[in-house]
CSV table of N, CA and C in Angstrom, one decimal:
chain,number,residue,atom,x,y,z
N,1,MET,N,112.3,34.3,95.6
N,1,MET,CA,112.8,36.1,95.2
N,1,MET,C,113.1,36.7,96.6
N,2,ASN,N,114.4,37.0,97.2
N,2,ASN,CA,114.3,37.7,98.6
N,2,ASN,C,114.3,39.2,98.4
N,3,ASP,N,114.3,39.6,100.0
N,3,ASP,CA,113.6,41.0,100.3
N,3,ASP,C,114.3,42.3,99.4
N,4,PHE,N,115.7,41.7,99.4
N,4,PHE,CA,116.2,42.8,98.0
N,4,PHE,C,115.8,43.0,96.9
N,5,GLN,N,115.6,41.9,96.1
N,5,GLN,CA,114.8,41.9,94.9
N,5,GLN,C,113.5,42.6,95.0
N,6,VAL,N,112.7,42.3,96.1
N,6,VAL,CA,111.4,43.0,95.9
N,6,VAL,C,111.9,44.5,96.3
N,7,LEU,N,112.4,44.9,97.3
N,7,LEU,CA,112.9,46.4,97.5
N,7,LEU,C,113.4,46.7,95.9
N,8,ALA,N,114.3,46.1,95.2
N,8,ALA,CA,114.9,46.7,93.9
N,8,ALA,C,113.4,47.0,93.1
N,9,LYS,N,112.9,46.1,92.9
N,9,LYS,CA,111.8,46.5,92.0
N,9,LYS,C,110.9,47.3,92.3
N,10,GLY,N,110.5,47.4,93.5
N,10,GLY,CA,109.7,48.6,93.8
N,10,GLY,C,110.3,49.7,93.8
N,11,ILE,N,111.5,49.9,93.8
N,11,ILE,CA,112.2,51.4,93.8
N,11,ILE,C,112.6,51.4,92.0
N,12,ALA,N,112.6,50.7,91.6
N,12,ALA,CA,112.8,50.5,89.9
N,12,ALA,C,111.2,51.2,89.4
N,13,LEU,N,110.3,50.6,90.1
N,13,LEU,CA,108.9,51.0,89.7
N,13,LEU,C,108.7,52.3,90.0
N,14,ALA,N,109.2,52.8,91.1
N,14,ALA,CA,108.9,53.9,91.7
N,14,ALA,C,109.6,55.1,90.7
N,15,GLY,N,110.9,54.7,90.3
N,15,GLY,CA,111.6,55.7,89.6
N,15,GLY,C,111.1,55.9,88.5
N,16,CYS,N,110.6,55.0,87.6
N,16,CYS,CA,109.8,55.2,86.5
N,16,CYS,C,108.8,55.8,86.7
N,17,ALA,N,107.9,55.6,87.8
N,17,ALA,CA,106.6,57.0,87.6
N,17,ALA,C,107.3,58.0,87.9
N,18,ILE,N,107.9,58.3,89.0
N,18,ILE,CA,108.3,59.7,88.8
N,18,ILE,C,108.8,60.5,87.9
N,19,GLY,N,109.7,59.8,87.0
N,19,GLY,CA,110.3,60.0,86.0
N,19,GLY,C,109.5,60.3,84.8
N,20,ALA,N,108.4,59.3,84.8
N,20,ALA,CA,107.3,59.8,83.9
N,20,ALA,C,106.4,60.7,84.2
N,21,GLY,N,105.9,60.7,85.5
N,21,GLY,CA,105.7,62.5,85.9
N,21,GLY,C,106.2,63.6,85.6
N,22,LEU,N,107.4,63.4,85.6
N,22,LEU,CA,108.3,64.9,85.3
N,22,LEU,C,108.2,65.1,84.1
N,23,ALA,N,108.5,63.7,83.2
N,23,ALA,CA,108.6,63.9,81.8
N,23,ALA,C,106.8,64.6,81.2
N,24,LEU,N,106.0,64.1,81.9
N,24,LEU,CA,105.0,64.8,81.5
N,24,LEU,C,104.7,66.0,81.8
N,25,ILE,N,105.3,66.3,82.5
N,25,ILE,CA,105.0,67.7,82.9
N,25,ILE,C,105.7,69.0,81.9
N,26,ALA,N,106.4,68.5,81.2
N,26,ALA,CA,107.5,69.1,80.1
N,26,ALA,C,105.9,69.7,79.3
N,27,GLY,N,105.4,69.1,78.9
N,27,GLY,CA,104.2,69.6,78.1
N,27,GLY,C,103.3,71.1,78.5
N,28,ILE,N,103.7,71.6,79.8
N,28,ILE,CA,103.3,72.7,80.5
N,28,ILE,C,104.2,74.2,79.5
N,29,GLY,N,105.3,74.0,79.6
N,29,GLY,CA,106.1,74.8,78.7
N,29,GLY,C,106.1,75.3,77.5
N,30,PRO,N,105.8,74.3,76.5
N,30,PRO,CA,105.4,74.8,75.2
N,30,PRO,C,104.1,75.2,74.9
N,31,GLY,N,103.2,74.5,75.8
N,31,GLY,CA,101.8,75.3,76.2
N,31,GLY,C,101.8,76.8,76.1
N,32,ILE,N,102.6,77.1,77.3
N,32,ILE,CA,102.9,78.5,77.8
N,32,ILE,C,103.5,79.3,76.4
N,33,GLY,N,104.7,78.9,76.0
N,33,GLY,CA,105.4,79.3,75.1
N,33,GLY,C,104.6,79.5,73.9
N,34,GLU,N,103.8,78.5,73.3
N,34,GLU,CA,103.1,79.1,72.0
N,34,GLU,C,102.2,80.0,72.1
N,35,GLY,N,101.6,79.8,73.8
N,35,GLY,CA,100.2,81.2,73.9
N,35,GLY,C,101.0,82.5,73.9
N,36,ASN,N,102.1,82.7,74.2
N,36,ASN,CA,102.7,83.8,74.4
N,36,ASN,C,102.9,84.0,73.0
N,37,ALA,N,103.3,83.2,72.1
N,37,ALA,CA,103.8,83.7,70.5
N,37,ALA,C,102.6,84.1,69.9
N,38,VAL,N,101.7,83.4,69.9
N,38,VAL,CA,100.1,83.8,69.0
N,38,VAL,C,100.2,85.3,69.9
N,39,ALA,N,99.8,85.6,71.3
N,39,ALA,CA,99.7,86.9,71.4
N,39,ALA,C,100.6,87.9,70.7
N,40,ARG,N,101.5,87.8,70.5
N,40,ARG,CA,102.7,88.6,70.3
N,40,ARG,C,102.2,88.6,68.5
N,41,ALA,N,102.2,87.7,67.9
N,41,ALA,CA,101.9,87.4,66.4
N,41,ALA,C,100.4,88.5,66.5
N,42,CYS,N,99.7,88.2,67.3
N,42,CYS,CA,98.2,89.1,66.9
N,42,CYS,C,98.3,90.5,67.1
N,43,GLU,N,99.1,91.0,68.1
N,43,GLU,CA,99.3,91.9,68.5
N,43,GLU,C,100.5,92.9,66.9
N,44,ALA,N,101.1,92.1,66.5
N,44,ALA,CA,102.0,92.6,65.5
N,44,ALA,C,101.3,92.7,64.4
N,45,ILE,N,100.5,91.8,63.8
N,45,ILE,CA,99.3,92.1,63.1
N,45,ILE,C,98.5,92.9,62.8
N,46,GLY,N,97.8,93.2,64.6
N,46,GLY,CA,97.0,94.4,64.2
N,46,GLY,C,98.1,95.6,64.4
N,47,ARG,N,99.1,95.8,64.5
N,47,ARG,CA,99.7,97.3,64.5
N,47,ARG,C,100.2,97.4,63.2
N,48,GLN,N,100.3,96.3,62.3
N,48,GLN,CA,100.6,96.3,60.6
N,48,GLN,C,100.3,95.2,60.0
N,49,PRO,N,99.1,95.2,59.8
N,49,PRO,CA,98.5,94.3,58.8
N,49,PRO,C,98.9,94.1,57.7
N,50,GLU,N,99.7,94.6,56.9
N,50,GLU,CA,100.3,94.4,55.8
N,50,GLU,C,101.5,93.1,55.9
N,51,CYS,N,101.9,92.9,57.4
N,51,CYS,CA,103.1,92.0,57.7
N,51,CYS,C,102.3,90.8,57.9
N,52,LYS,N,101.3,90.5,57.6
N,52,LYS,CA,100.6,89.3,58.0
N,52,LYS,C,101.1,88.2,57.5
N,53,GLY,N,101.4,87.9,56.7
N,53,GLY,CA,102.1,86.6,55.7
N,53,GLY,C,103.6,86.3,56.2
N,54,ASP,N,104.2,87.3,56.5
N,54,ASP,CA,105.4,87.0,57.1
N,54,ASP,C,105.5,86.8,58.9
N,55,VAL,N,104.5,87.4,59.4
N,55,VAL,CA,104.2,86.6,60.3
N,55,VAL,C,103.6,85.7,60.8
N,56,THR,N,102.8,85.2,60.0
N,56,THR,CA,102.2,84.2,60.5
N,56,THR,C,103.0,83.1,59.8
N,57,SER,N,103.6,83.0,58.9
N,57,SER,CA,105.1,82.1,58.5
N,57,SER,C,105.8,81.5,59.7
N,58,THR,N,106.5,82.9,60.4
N,58,THR,CA,107.3,82.7,61.0
N,58,THR,C,106.9,82.1,62.6
N,59,LEU,N,105.4,82.5,62.7
N,59,LEU,CA,104.8,82.1,64.0
N,59,LEU,C,104.7,80.4,63.9
N,60,ILE,N,104.1,80.1,62.8
N,60,ILE,CA,104.2,78.6,62.1
N,60,ILE,C,105.2,77.8,62.7
N,61,LEU,N,106.3,78.2,62.3
N,61,LEU,CA,107.7,77.6,62.2
N,61,LEU,C,108.2,77.7,63.7
N,62,GLY,N,108.0,78.8,64.6
N,62,GLY,CA,108.2,78.6,65.7
N,62,GLY,C,107.3,78.1,66.5
N,63,VAL,N,106.0,77.8,66.5
N,63,VAL,CA,105.3,76.9,67.0
N,63,VAL,C,105.6,75.5,66.9
N,64,ALA,N,105.9,75.2,65.6
N,64,ALA,CA,106.1,73.5,65.3
N,64,ALA,C,107.5,73.4,66.0
N,65,LEU,N,108.4,74.5,66.2
N,65,LEU,CA,109.8,74.1,66.9
N,65,LEU,C,109.5,73.7,68.2
N,66,SER,N,108.9,74.3,69.1
N,66,SER,CA,108.6,74.4,70.1
N,66,SER,C,107.4,73.2,70.5
N,67,GLU,N,106.7,72.8,69.9
N,67,GLU,CA,105.9,71.9,70.1
N,67,GLU,C,106.6,70.8,70.5
N,68,THR,N,107.8,70.5,69.8
N,68,THR,CA,108.3,69.1,69.7
N,68,THR,C,109.1,68.9,71.2
N,69,THR,N,109.4,70.0,71.9
N,69,THR,CA,109.8,69.5,73.0
N,69,THR,C,108.8,68.8,74.0
N,70,GLY,N,107.3,69.4,73.6
N,70,GLY,CA,106.2,68.9,74.2
N,70,GLY,C,106.1,67.3,74.0
N,71,ILE,N,106.3,67.4,72.6
N,71,ILE,CA,106.3,65.9,72.1
N,71,ILE,C,107.2,64.8,72.3
N,72,TYR,N,108.6,65.2,72.6
N,72,TYR,CA,109.6,64.5,73.3
N,72,TYR,C,109.4,64.0,74.9
N,73,GLY,N,109.0,65.1,75.6
N,73,GLY,CA,108.7,64.7,76.9
N,73,GLY,C,107.4,64.0,77.2
N,74,PHE,N,106.0,63.9,76.0
N,74,PHE,CA,105.3,63.0,76.1
N,74,PHE,C,105.7,61.4,75.4
N,75,VAL,N,106.8,61.6,74.5
N,75,VAL,CA,106.9,60.1,74.1
N,75,VAL,C,108.1,59.7,75.4
N,76,THR,N,109.0,60.3,76.1
N,76,THR,CA,109.4,59.9,77.2
N,76,THR,C,108.5,59.1,78.2
N,77,GLY,N,107.8,59.9,78.5
N,77,GLY,CA,106.9,59.9,79.7
N,77,GLY,C,106.2,58.4,79.4
N,78,LEU,N,105.7,58.2,78.0
N,78,LEU,CA,104.9,56.9,77.4
N,78,LEU,C,106.0,55.8,77.8
N,79,LEU,N,107.2,56.0,77.4
N,79,LEU,CA,108.1,54.9,77.4
N,79,LEU,C,108.5,54.5,79.2
N,80,LEU,N,108.4,55.7,79.9
N,80,LEU,CA,108.7,55.5,81.2
N,80,LEU,C,107.6,54.8,81.8
N,81,ILE,N,106.4,54.7,81.3
N,81,ILE,CA,105.2,54.1,81.7
N,81,ILE,C,105.1,52.5,81.4
N,82,PHE,N,105.1,52.5,80.0
N,82,PHE,CA,104.9,51.2,79.6
N,82,PHE,C,106.4,50.0,79.3
N,83,PHE,N,107.2,50.9,78.7
N,83,PHE,CA,108.1,50.2,78.3
N,83,PHE,C,109.3,49.6,79.4
N,84,ALA,N,109.7,50.8,80.4
N,84,ALA,CA,110.9,50.8,81.1
N,84,ALA,C,110.8,50.0,82.3
N,85,PRO,N,109.5,49.6,82.8
N,85,PRO,CA,109.3,48.8,83.9
N,85,PRO,C,109.5,47.2,83.4
N,86,GLY,N,109.0,47.2,82.4
N,86,GLY,CA,109.4,45.3,81.8
N,86,GLY,C,110.7,45.3,81.9
N,87,GLN,N,111.2,46.3,81.2
N,87,GLN,CA,113.0,46.2,81.1
N,87,GLN,C,113.5,45.9,82.3
N,88,PHE,N,113.3,46.7,83.4
N,88,PHE,CA,114.0,46.5,84.7
N,88,PHE,C,113.3,45.6,85.3
N,89,MET,N,112.3,44.8,85.2
N,89,MET,CA,111.9,43.9,85.8
N,89,MET,C,112.8,42.3,85.1
N,90,LYS,N,112.9,42.3,83.6
N,90,LYS,CA,113.8,41.2,83.1
N,90,LYS,C,115.2,41.3,83.7
N,91,PHE,N,115.6,42.5,83.9
N,91,PHE,CA,117.0,42.7,84.4
N,91,PHE,C,117.3,42.3,86.1
N,92,LEU,N,116.2,42.6,86.8
N,92,LEU,CA,116.4,42.3,88.2
N,92,LEU,C,116.0,41.0,88.3
N,93,GLY,N,115.7,40.3,87.4
N,93,GLY,CA,115.2,38.7,87.8
N,93,GLY,C,114.4,38.6,88.0
């Protein structure tokens, strides 16, 4: 194995690590968004308690949709940690 192959493998592994870190940061956004949604739902229910059912069902749908963004980032990070390095090492020889 020559110096170029060692350097290429190091760069590939570093890219996977950096990409995984950035992908896992994607969990911060949904957490903040869901917290804001719950806070606003509590305010709405506090102002008009008779709308509790409508607000709650809309809140659950919105939280479920926003949570998928965090799950996509988590799965991408896991793939970059466990799957991609092996594939790069096979490709680089």
